[in-house]
PDB file of C-alpha atoms in Angstrom:
ATOM      1  CA  MET A   1       0.078  -0.141  -0.224  1.00  0.00           C
ATOM      2  CA  ASN A   2       2.922   2.561   0.881  1.00  0.00           C
ATOM      3  CA  ARG A   3       4.631   1.585  -2.512  1.00  0.00           C
ATOM      4  CA  ILE A   4       1.372   2.486  -4.450  1.00  0.00           C
ATOM      5  CA  LEU A   5       0.963   5.725  -2.466  1.00  0.00           C
ATOM      6  CA  LEU A   6       4.708   6.598  -3.036  1.00  0.00           C
ATOM      7  CA  ALA A   7       4.464   5.933  -6.844  1.00  0.00           C
ATOM      8  CA  SER A   8       1.143   7.964  -7.080  1.00  0.00           C
ATOM      9  CA  ALA A   9       3.081  11.114  -5.318  1.00  0.00           C
ATOM     10  CA  PHE A  10       5.862  10.497  -7.596  1.00  0.00           C
ATOM     11  CA  LEU A  11       3.859  10.629 -10.600  1.00  0.00           C
ATOM     12  CA  LEU A  12       1.858  13.794  -9.826  1.00  0.00           C
ATOM     13  CA  ILE A  13       5.142  15.570  -9.061  1.00  0.00           C
ATOM     14  CA  SER A  14       6.340  14.629 -12.195  1.00  0.00           C
ATOM     15  CA  ILE A  15       3.276  15.476 -14.178  1.00  0.00           C
ATOM     16  CA  SER A  16       3.464  19.176 -12.243  1.00  0.00           C
ATOM     17  CA  ALA A  17       6.819  19.854 -13.257  1.00  0.00           C
ATOM     18  CA  ALA A  18       6.402  18.765 -16.678  1.00  0.00           C
ATOM     19  CA  PHE A  19       3.190  21.250 -16.961  1.00  0.00           C
ATOM     20  CA  ALA A  20       5.035  24.093 -15.415  1.00  0.00           C
ATOM     21  CA  ASP A  21       7.953  23.754 -18.069  1.00  0.00           C
ATOM     22  CA  GLY A  22       5.438  24.759 -20.563  1.00  0.00           C
ATOM     23  CA  ILE A  23       4.477  27.978 -19.099  1.00  0.00           C
ATOM     24  CA  PRO A  24       6.473  31.127 -20.077  1.00  0.00           C
ATOM     25  CA  SER A  25       8.460  32.643 -16.808  1.00  0.00           C
ATOM     26  CA  ALA A  26       7.555  35.964 -15.738  1.00  0.00           C
ATOM     27  CA  ALA A  27       9.965  38.760 -17.112  1.00  0.00           C
ATOM     28  CA  PRO A  28      12.626  39.492 -14.522  1.00  0.00           C
ATOM     29  CA  THR A  29      12.502  41.914 -11.777  1.00  0.00           C
ATOM     30  CA  ALA A  30      15.179  45.102 -12.671  1.00  0.00           C
ATOM     31  CA  VAL A  31      18.260  44.998 -10.838  1.00  0.00           C
ATOM     32  CA  GLY A  32      19.089  48.169  -9.108  1.00  0.00           C
ATOM     33  CA  PRO A  33      17.518  51.666  -8.693  1.00  0.00           C
ATOM     34  CA  VAL A  34      15.152  53.043 -11.138  1.00  0.00           C
ATOM     35  CA  PRO A  35      16.356  56.031 -13.009  1.00  0.00           C
ATOM     36  CA  ALA A  36      14.654  59.306 -12.350  1.00  0.00           C
ATOM     37  CA  ALA A  37      12.699  60.946 -15.102  1.00  0.00           C
ATOM     38  CA  VAL A  38      15.025  63.010 -17.201  1.00  0.00           C
ATOM     39  CA  SER A  39      13.728  66.836 -17.293  1.00  0.00           C
ATOM     40  CA  PRO A  40      13.229  68.764 -20.410  1.00  0.00           C
ATOM     41  CA  ALA A  41      16.072  71.302 -21.213  1.00  0.00           C
ATOM     42  CA  PRO A  42      15.096  74.772 -20.344  1.00  0.00           C
ATOM     43  CA  LYS A  43      13.663  77.196 -23.199  1.00  0.00           C
ATOM     44  CA  ALA A  44      16.108  79.804 -24.136  1.00  0.00           C
ATOM     45  CA  PRO A  45      14.743  83.126 -23.294  1.00  0.00           C
ATOM     46  CA  ALA A  46      12.964  84.826 -26.201  1.00  0.00           C
ATOM     47  CA  PRO A  47      15.377  87.384 -27.757  1.00  0.00           C
ATOM     48  CA  LYS A  48      14.531  90.946 -27.007  1.00  0.00           C
ATOM     49  CA  LEU A  49      13.695  92.659 -30.252  1.00  0.00           C
ATOM     50  CA  VAL A  50      13.373  96.657 -31.358  1.00  0.00           C
ATOM     51  CA  GLU A  51      11.768  98.285 -34.351  1.00  0.00           C
ATOM     52  CA  PRO A  52      14.261 101.082 -35.099  1.00  0.00           C
ATOM     53  CA  HIS A  53      13.061 104.452 -36.062  1.00  0.00           C
ATOM     54  CA  LEU A  54      14.481 106.490 -38.469  1.00  0.00           C
ATOM     55  CA  HIS A  55      14.224 110.059 -39.399  1.00  0.00           C
ATOM     56  CA  ILE A  56      15.947 112.499 -42.069  1.00  0.00           C
ATOM     57  CA  ALA A  57      17.145 116.280 -41.977  1.00  0.00           C
ATOM     58  CA  ARG A  58      13.880 118.357 -41.978  1.00  0.00           C
ATOM     59  CA  SER A  59      13.647 121.052 -44.386  1.00  0.00           C
ATOM     60  CA  ASN A  60      12.013 123.685 -41.963  1.00  0.00           C
ATOM     61  CA  LEU A  61      10.242 125.475 -44.906  1.00  0.00           C
ATOM     62  CA  ALA A  62       6.681 125.816 -44.299  1.00  0.00           C
ATOM     63  CA  GLY A  63       4.525 124.048 -46.570  1.00  0.00           C
ATOM     64  CA  HIS A  64       7.478 122.145 -48.162  1.00  0.00           C
ATOM     65  CA  ALA A  65       7.913 119.432 -45.706  1.00  0.00           C
ATOM     66  CA  ARG A  66      10.726 117.141 -46.616  1.00  0.00           C
ATOM     67  CA  ILE A  67       9.842 113.156 -46.509  1.00  0.00           C
ATOM     68  CA  ALA A  68      11.650 109.995 -47.509  1.00  0.00           C
ATOM     69  CA  LEU A  69       9.505 107.442 -49.382  1.00  0.00           C
ATOM     70  CA  THR A  70      10.588 103.818 -48.620  1.00  0.00           C
ATOM     71  CA  PHE A  71       9.202 100.772 -50.268  1.00  0.00           C
ATOM     72  CA  ASP A  72       9.622  96.936 -49.624  1.00  0.00           C
ATOM     73  CA  ALA A  73       9.540  94.680 -52.566  1.00  0.00           C
ATOM     74  CA  CYS A  74       9.443  91.512 -50.563  1.00  0.00           C
ATOM     75  CA  MET A  75       7.990  88.755 -52.593  1.00  0.00           C
ATOM     76  CA  GLY A  76       5.383  88.951 -55.239  1.00  0.00           C
ATOM     77  CA  GLN A  77       4.706  91.199 -57.962  1.00  0.00           C
ATOM     78  CA  ALA A  78       5.177  94.674 -58.522  1.00  0.00           C
ATOM     79  CA  ASP A  79       2.586  96.989 -57.904  1.00  0.00           C
ATOM     80  CA  GLU A  80       2.055  98.962 -61.286  1.00  0.00           C
ATOM     81  CA  ARG A  81      -0.495 101.504 -59.506  1.00  0.00           C
ATOM     82  CA  ILE A  82       2.482 102.442 -57.215  1.00  0.00           C
ATOM     83  CA  LEU A  83       5.248 102.128 -59.880  1.00  0.00           C
ATOM     84  CA  SER A  84       3.504 103.989 -62.421  1.00  0.00           C
ATOM     85  CA  THR A  85       2.619 106.891 -59.760  1.00  0.00           C
ATOM     86  CA  LEU A  86       6.410 107.302 -58.959  1.00  0.00           C
ATOM     87  CA  VAL A  87       7.326 107.491 -62.537  1.00  0.00           C
ATOM     88  CA  GLY A  88       4.363 109.733 -63.727  1.00  0.00           C
ATOM     89  CA  GLU A  89       4.720 111.984 -61.151  1.00  0.00           C
ATOM     90  CA  ARG A  90       8.319 112.261 -61.016  1.00  0.00           C
ATOM     91  CA  ILE A  91       8.703 111.206 -57.434  1.00  0.00           C
ATOM     92  CA  PRO A  92      12.033 109.883 -55.742  1.00  0.00           C
ATOM     93  CA  ALA A  93      11.692 106.819 -53.538  1.00  0.00           C
ATOM     94  CA  THR A  94      14.154 104.206 -51.910  1.00  0.00           C
ATOM     95  CA  ILE A  95      13.239 100.884 -52.920  1.00  0.00           C
ATOM     96  CA  PHE A  96      14.341  97.774 -50.786  1.00  0.00           C
ATOM     97  CA  VAL A  97      14.347  94.402 -52.692  1.00  0.00           C
ATOM     98  CA  THR A  98      14.686  91.043 -52.004  1.00  0.00           C
ATOM     99  CA  ALA A  99      16.603  88.303 -54.081  1.00  0.00           C
ATOM    100  CA  ARG A 100      13.317  86.499 -54.333  1.00  0.00           C
ATOM    101  CA  TRP A 101      11.528  89.807 -55.692  1.00  0.00           C
ATOM    102  CA  LEU A 102      14.358  90.452 -58.274  1.00  0.00           C
ATOM    103  CA  LYS A 103      13.849  87.072 -59.690  1.00  0.00           C
ATOM    104  CA  ARG A 104      10.255  87.425 -60.403  1.00  0.00           C
ATOM    105  CA  ASN A 105      10.428  91.022 -61.538  1.00  0.00           C
ATOM    106  CA  PRO A 106      12.593  91.936 -64.197  1.00  0.00           C
ATOM    107  CA  ALA A 107      10.316  94.393 -66.094  1.00  0.00           C
ATOM    108  CA  ALA A 108      10.045  96.547 -63.046  1.00  0.00           C
ATOM    109  CA  VAL A 109      13.891  96.217 -62.263  1.00  0.00           C
ATOM    110  CA  ALA A 110      14.452  97.330 -65.520  1.00  0.00           C
ATOM    111  CA  VAL A 111      11.986 100.476 -65.058  1.00  0.00           C
ATOM    112  CA  PHE A 112      13.965 101.254 -61.712  1.00  0.00           C
ATOM    113  CA  LEU A 113      17.253 101.171 -63.614  1.00  0.00           C
ATOM    114  CA  GLN A 114      16.052 103.293 -66.242  1.00  0.00           C
ATOM    115  CA  ASN A 115      15.152 106.008 -63.974  1.00  0.00           C
ATOM    116  CA  PRO A 116      18.436 106.402 -61.402  1.00  0.00           C
ATOM    117  CA  ASP A 117      16.976 109.853 -60.767  1.00  0.00           C
ATOM    118  CA  LEU A 118      14.136 108.553 -59.182  1.00  0.00           C
ATOM    119  CA  PHE A 119      14.937 105.184 -57.662  1.00  0.00           C
ATOM    120  CA  GLU A 120      17.759 104.354 -55.227  1.00  0.00           C
ATOM    121  CA  LEU A 121      17.794 100.335 -54.596  1.00  0.00           C
ATOM    122  CA  GLU A 122      18.697  98.962 -51.287  1.00  0.00           C
ATOM    123  CA  ASN A 123      18.809  95.594 -49.935  1.00  0.00           C
ATOM    124  CA  HIS A 124      15.922  93.746 -48.316  1.00  0.00           C
ATOM    125  CA  GLY A 125      17.573  90.332 -47.891  1.00  0.00           C
ATOM    126  CA  GLN A 126      18.207  87.078 -49.739  1.00  0.00           C
ATOM    127  CA  ASN A 127      14.751  85.332 -48.671  1.00  0.00           C
ATOM    128  CA  HIS A 128      13.079  87.552 -46.672  1.00  0.00           C
ATOM    129  CA  ILE A 129      14.109  86.295 -43.307  1.00  0.00           C
ATOM    130  CA  PRO A 130      14.121  88.179 -40.031  1.00  0.00           C
ATOM    131  CA  ALA A 131      17.368  89.523 -39.240  1.00  0.00           C
ATOM    132  CA  VAL A 132      17.651  88.057 -35.582  1.00  0.00           C
ATOM    133  CA  ASP A 133      20.721  85.790 -34.742  1.00  0.00           C
ATOM    134  CA  ALA A 134      18.440  83.811 -32.333  1.00  0.00           C
ATOM    135  CA  PRO A 135      15.813  81.619 -33.052  1.00  0.00           C
ATOM    136  CA  THR A 136      12.136  82.984 -32.651  1.00  0.00           C
ATOM    137  CA  LEU A 137       9.188  83.817 -34.599  1.00  0.00           C
ATOM    138  CA  ILE A 138       8.220  87.354 -35.495  1.00  0.00           C
ATOM    139  CA  TYR A 139       4.578  87.429 -37.222  1.00  0.00           C
ATOM    140  CA  GLY A 140       4.884  83.875 -37.682  1.00  0.00           C
ATOM    141  CA  ILE A 141       8.116  84.195 -39.637  1.00  0.00           C
ATOM    142  CA  ALA A 142      10.963  81.934 -38.398  1.00  0.00           C
ATOM    143  CA  SER A 143      14.242  84.296 -37.710  1.00  0.00           C
ATOM    144  CA  ALA A 144      17.573  83.542 -39.225  1.00  0.00           C
ATOM    145  CA  GLY A 145      18.397  82.296 -35.816  1.00  0.00           C
ATOM    146  CA  SER A 146      22.488  82.677 -35.644  1.00  0.00           C
ATOM    147  CA  PRO A 147      25.083  85.071 -36.606  1.00  0.00           C
ATOM    148  CA  GLN A 148      25.950  83.186 -39.648  1.00  0.00           C
ATOM    149  CA  ALA A 149      22.403  83.205 -41.173  1.00  0.00           C
ATOM    150  CA  VAL A 150      22.146  86.716 -40.520  1.00  0.00           C
ATOM    151  CA  ARG A 151      25.150  87.327 -42.590  1.00  0.00           C
ATOM    152  CA  GLN A 152      23.674  85.045 -45.191  1.00  0.00           C
ATOM    153  CA  GLU A 153      20.622  86.641 -45.287  1.00  0.00           C
ATOM    154  CA  VAL A 154      22.283  90.139 -45.761  1.00  0.00           C
ATOM    155  CA  GLU A 155      25.145  89.022 -48.177  1.00  0.00           C
ATOM    156  CA  GLY A 156      22.709  86.761 -50.531  1.00  0.00           C
ATOM    157  CA  GLY A 157      20.644  89.921 -50.742  1.00  0.00           C
ATOM    158  CA  ALA A 158      23.580  91.997 -51.866  1.00  0.00           C
ATOM    159  CA  ALA A 159      24.846  89.594 -54.239  1.00  0.00           C
ATOM    160  CA  ALA A 160      21.512  89.098 -55.950  1.00  0.00           C
ATOM    161  CA  MET A 161      21.491  92.859 -56.290  1.00  0.00           C
ATOM    162  CA  VAL A 162      24.882  93.184 -58.205  1.00  0.00           C
ATOM    163  CA  ALA A 163      24.067  90.095 -60.498  1.00  0.00           C
ATOM    164  CA  ALA A 164      20.959  91.934 -61.559  1.00  0.00           C
ATOM    165  CA  GLY A 165      22.883  95.042 -62.429  1.00  0.00           C
ATOM    166  CA  ILE A 166      22.108  97.197 -59.784  1.00  0.00           C
ATOM    167  CA  PRO A 167      25.082  99.144 -57.667  1.00  0.00           C
ATOM    168  CA  ALA A 168      26.136  97.672 -54.372  1.00  0.00           C
ATOM    169  CA  PRO A 169      23.582  98.535 -51.639  1.00  0.00           C
ATOM    170  CA  HIS A 170      24.625 100.583 -48.649  1.00  0.00           C
ATOM    171  CA  TRP A 171      21.451 100.267 -46.636  1.00  0.00           C
ATOM    172  CA  PHE A 172      19.476  97.066 -45.291  1.00  0.00           C
ATOM    173  CA  ARG A 173      16.123  96.649 -43.958  1.00  0.00           C
ATOM    174  CA  GLY A 174      15.324  93.127 -42.644  1.00  0.00           C
ATOM    175  CA  SER A 175      11.957  91.436 -42.956  1.00  0.00           C
ATOM    176  CA  THR A 176       9.503  92.587 -40.433  1.00  0.00           C
ATOM    177  CA  ALA A 177      11.986  95.589 -39.623  1.00  0.00           C
ATOM    178  CA  LYS A 178      12.587  94.044 -36.361  1.00  0.00           C
ATOM    179  CA  TYR A 179      16.093  93.232 -34.843  1.00  0.00           C
ATOM    180  CA  ASP A 180      18.127  92.128 -31.772  1.00  0.00           C
ATOM    181  CA  LEU A 181      20.943  94.573 -30.754  1.00  0.00           C
ATOM    182  CA  SER A 182      23.290  92.084 -31.589  1.00  0.00           C
ATOM    183  CA  ALA A 183      22.328  91.409 -34.860  1.00  0.00           C
ATOM    184  CA  ILE A 184      22.342  95.101 -35.550  1.00  0.00           C
ATOM    185  CA  GLY A 185      25.921  95.073 -34.510  1.00  0.00           C
ATOM    186  CA  GLU A 186      26.805  92.526 -36.882  1.00  0.00           C
ATOM    187  CA  ILE A 187      25.155  94.197 -39.662  1.00  0.00           C
ATOM    188  CA  ARG A 188      26.725  97.715 -38.805  1.00  0.00           C
ATOM    189  CA  ALA A 189      30.066  95.637 -38.799  1.00  0.00           C
ATOM    190  CA  MET A 190      29.286  94.499 -42.497  1.00  0.00           C
ATOM    191  CA  GLY A 191      29.261  98.236 -43.481  1.00  0.00           C
ATOM    192  CA  TYR A 192      25.588  98.643 -43.872  1.00  0.00           C
ATOM    193  CA  ARG A 193      23.355 101.475 -42.466  1.00  0.00           C
ATOM    194  CA  ILE A 194      19.961  99.782 -41.205  1.00  0.00           C
ATOM    195  CA  ALA A 195      16.664 101.578 -42.379  1.00  0.00           C
ATOM    196  CA  GLY A 196      14.119 102.172 -39.720  1.00  0.00           C
ATOM    197  CA  TYR A 197      11.227 104.264 -40.249  1.00  0.00           C
ATOM    198  CA  SER A 198       9.007 106.831 -38.687  1.00  0.00           C
ATOM    199  CA  VAL A 199       5.476 106.376 -40.467  1.00  0.00           C
ATOM    200  CA  ASN A 200       4.100 103.089 -41.096  1.00  0.00           C
ATOM    201  CA  GLY A 201       1.975 103.872 -44.216  1.00  0.00           C
ATOM    202  CA  ASP A 202       0.212 100.867 -45.039  1.00  0.00           C
ATOM    203  CA  GLY A 203       0.173  98.262 -42.156  1.00  0.00           C
ATOM    204  CA  GLY A 204       2.312  95.727 -44.167  1.00  0.00           C
ATOM    205  CA  SER A 205       0.034  96.300 -47.049  1.00  0.00           C
ATOM    206  CA  LEU A 206      -2.623  94.809 -45.000  1.00  0.00           C
ATOM    207  CA  LEU A 207      -4.861  98.153 -44.271  1.00  0.00           C
ATOM    208  CA  GLY A 208      -7.614  99.365 -46.373  1.00  0.00           C
ATOM    209  CA  ALA A 209      -6.967 102.210 -49.219  1.00  0.00           C
ATOM    210  CA  VAL A 210      -8.465 105.193 -46.997  1.00  0.00           C
ATOM    211  CA  ILE A 211      -6.765 104.088 -43.986  1.00  0.00           C
ATOM    212  CA  THR A 212      -3.643 104.121 -46.095  1.00  0.00           C
ATOM    213  CA  GLU A 213      -3.915 107.347 -47.723  1.00  0.00           C
ATOM    214  CA  LYS A 214      -4.415 108.979 -44.114  1.00  0.00           C
ATOM    215  CA  ARG A 215      -1.372 107.349 -42.820  1.00  0.00           C
ATOM    216  CA  ILE A 216       0.865 108.444 -45.523  1.00  0.00           C
ATOM    217  CA  ALA A 217      -0.774 112.120 -45.710  1.00  0.00           C
ATOM    218  CA  SER A 218      -0.081 112.542 -42.096  1.00  0.00           C
ATOM    219  CA  ALA A 219       3.626 112.380 -42.649  1.00  0.00           C
ATOM    220  CA  LYS A 220       5.592 115.612 -41.411  1.00  0.00           C
ATOM    221  CA  ASP A 221       8.853 117.264 -42.286  1.00  0.00           C
ATOM    222  CA  GLY A 222      11.639 114.778 -41.421  1.00  0.00           C
ATOM    223  CA  ASP A 223       9.685 111.730 -41.475  1.00  0.00           C
ATOM    224  CA  VAL A 224      10.621 108.379 -43.081  1.00  0.00           C
ATOM    225  CA  VAL A 225       7.457 106.344 -44.467  1.00  0.00           C
ATOM    226  CA  ILE A 226       7.506 102.522 -44.984  1.00  0.00           C
ATOM    227  CA  SER A 227       4.936 100.893 -47.573  1.00  0.00           C
ATOM    228  CA  HIS A 228       5.169  97.812 -49.869  1.00  0.00           C
ATOM    229  CA  ILE A 229       5.354  97.871 -53.767  1.00  0.00           C
ATOM    230  CA  ASN A 230       4.845  93.847 -53.833  1.00  0.00           C
ATOM    231  CA  GLN A 231       1.059  93.224 -53.378  1.00  0.00           C
ATOM    232  CA  PRO A 232      -0.997  94.637 -56.348  1.00  0.00           C
ATOM    233  CA  THR A 233      -4.084  92.579 -55.369  1.00  0.00           C
ATOM    234  CA  HIS A 234      -4.349  94.620 -51.894  1.00  0.00           C
ATOM    235  CA  ALA A 235      -6.324  97.745 -51.629  1.00  0.00           C
ATOM    236  CA  ALA A 236      -3.656  99.348 -49.486  1.00  0.00           C
ATOM    237  CA  GLY A 237      -1.815 100.112 -52.970  1.00  0.00           C
ATOM    238  CA  GLU A 238      -4.451 102.577 -54.051  1.00  0.00           C
ATOM    239  CA  GLY A 239      -4.197 104.289 -50.870  1.00  0.00           C
ATOM    240  CA  VAL A 240      -0.445 104.723 -51.299  1.00  0.00           C
ATOM    241  CA  ALA A 241      -0.734 106.017 -54.955  1.00  0.00           C
ATOM    242  CA  LYS A 242      -3.479 108.597 -54.159  1.00  0.00           C
ATOM    243  CA  ALA A 243      -1.521 109.670 -51.099  1.00  0.00           C
ATOM    244  CA  LEU A 244       1.633 110.377 -53.164  1.00  0.00           C
ATOM    245  CA  VAL A 245      -0.451 112.420 -55.624  1.00  0.00           C
ATOM    246  CA  ASP A 246      -1.806 114.253 -52.575  1.00  0.00           C
ATOM    247  CA  LEU A 247       1.210 115.070 -50.867  1.00  0.00           C
ATOM    248  CA  LYS A 248       2.775 116.245 -54.217  1.00  0.00           C
ATOM    249  CA  ALA A 249       0.130 118.828 -54.705  1.00  0.00           C
ATOM    250  CA  LYS A 250       0.871 120.225 -51.207  1.00  0.00           C
ATOM    251  CA  GLY A 251       4.454 120.970 -52.043  1.00  0.00           C
ATOM    252  CA  THR A 252       6.114 117.981 -50.293  1.00  0.00           C
ATOM    253  CA  GLN A 253       9.661 117.554 -51.154  1.00  0.00           C
ATOM    254  CA  PHE A 254      10.386 113.726 -51.839  1.00  0.00           C
ATOM    255  CA  VAL A 255      14.086 112.585 -51.075  1.00  0.00           C
ATOM    256  CA  ARG A 256      15.929 109.273 -51.286  1.00  0.00           C
ATOM    257  CA  LEU A 257      17.780 107.987 -48.360  1.00  0.00           C
ATOM    258  CA  GLU A 258      21.125 108.616 -50.032  1.00  0.00           C
ATOM    259  CA  ASP A 259      20.439 112.492 -50.818  1.00  0.00           C
ATOM    260  CA  VAL A 260      19.791 113.433 -47.074  1.00  0.00           C
ATOM    261  CA  GLU A 261      21.387 113.415 -43.740  1.00  0.00           C
ATOM    262  CA  ASP A 262      19.400 111.001 -41.335  1.00  0.00           C
ATOM    263  CA  THR A 263      19.097 109.876 -37.762  1.00  0.00           C
ATOM    264  CA  GLY A 264      18.453 106.339 -36.434  1.00  0.00           C
ATOM    265  CA  ASP A 265      17.993 105.005 -33.194  1.00  0.00           C
ATOM    266  CA  ASP A 266      19.355 101.619 -31.526  1.00  0.00           C
ATOM    267  CA  LYS A 267      22.688 102.319 -32.965  1.00  0.00           C
ATOM    268  CA  THR A 268      21.467 101.501 -36.566  1.00  0.00           C
ATOM    269  CA  THR A 269      23.042 104.519 -38.605  1.00  0.00           C
ATOM    270  CA  GLU A 270      25.841 105.618 -35.820  1.00  0.00           C
TER     271      GLU A 270
END
């Protein structure tokens, strides 16, 4: 009887061991301390941006305010409403062109070059990238982000101008007209004056014709007006053209930046 019980027990143990061999073993328990969660790297502080002002020497003649008209040609097509008014009324202006705009508008470039008494052409950059040497977004546009990229934006714009038969530029205005102070120092070290403004004529070409006309017409002796000459489908261009005719009728003296002394803040022209 004892032999039978021992045999039964031995058989039960053997079956249990065989069954256990067919079951996957649990994952091994980790040995040693669990590493702490890695904290994300702190975000770099946003660069401090400035939007410099620029004024020109006043005429100090009653009824003959001196104003510098400046136009940005960023991308897109030439606004013939403005260009034809400038040429037809013989109104001088300073035009800031990008390499991208030059490629798309050879006919307008030819008009500029055919009227050297009217148009001063200056540098608006290679790809219309804000000249800020730290990463940030300005109006949704990514900045150059490094000193090397700022230099490329400036030098690339100048090279495209010379390739198009335009004299080497002396002024620079970056996309959005905003900068950080270190980028201003870098651009000045490259030999450029930086063109701010004192009257925003068309709000980036996004304003309506009436408000654009009123803004430009409000310019006073010594003001530098910024508007855009690259948005022919925007209503602002109509207001720009009308304001130019109105100002001329008032006896306004229009000058280019190269024709007159100027004063810019944030060390942009010193």
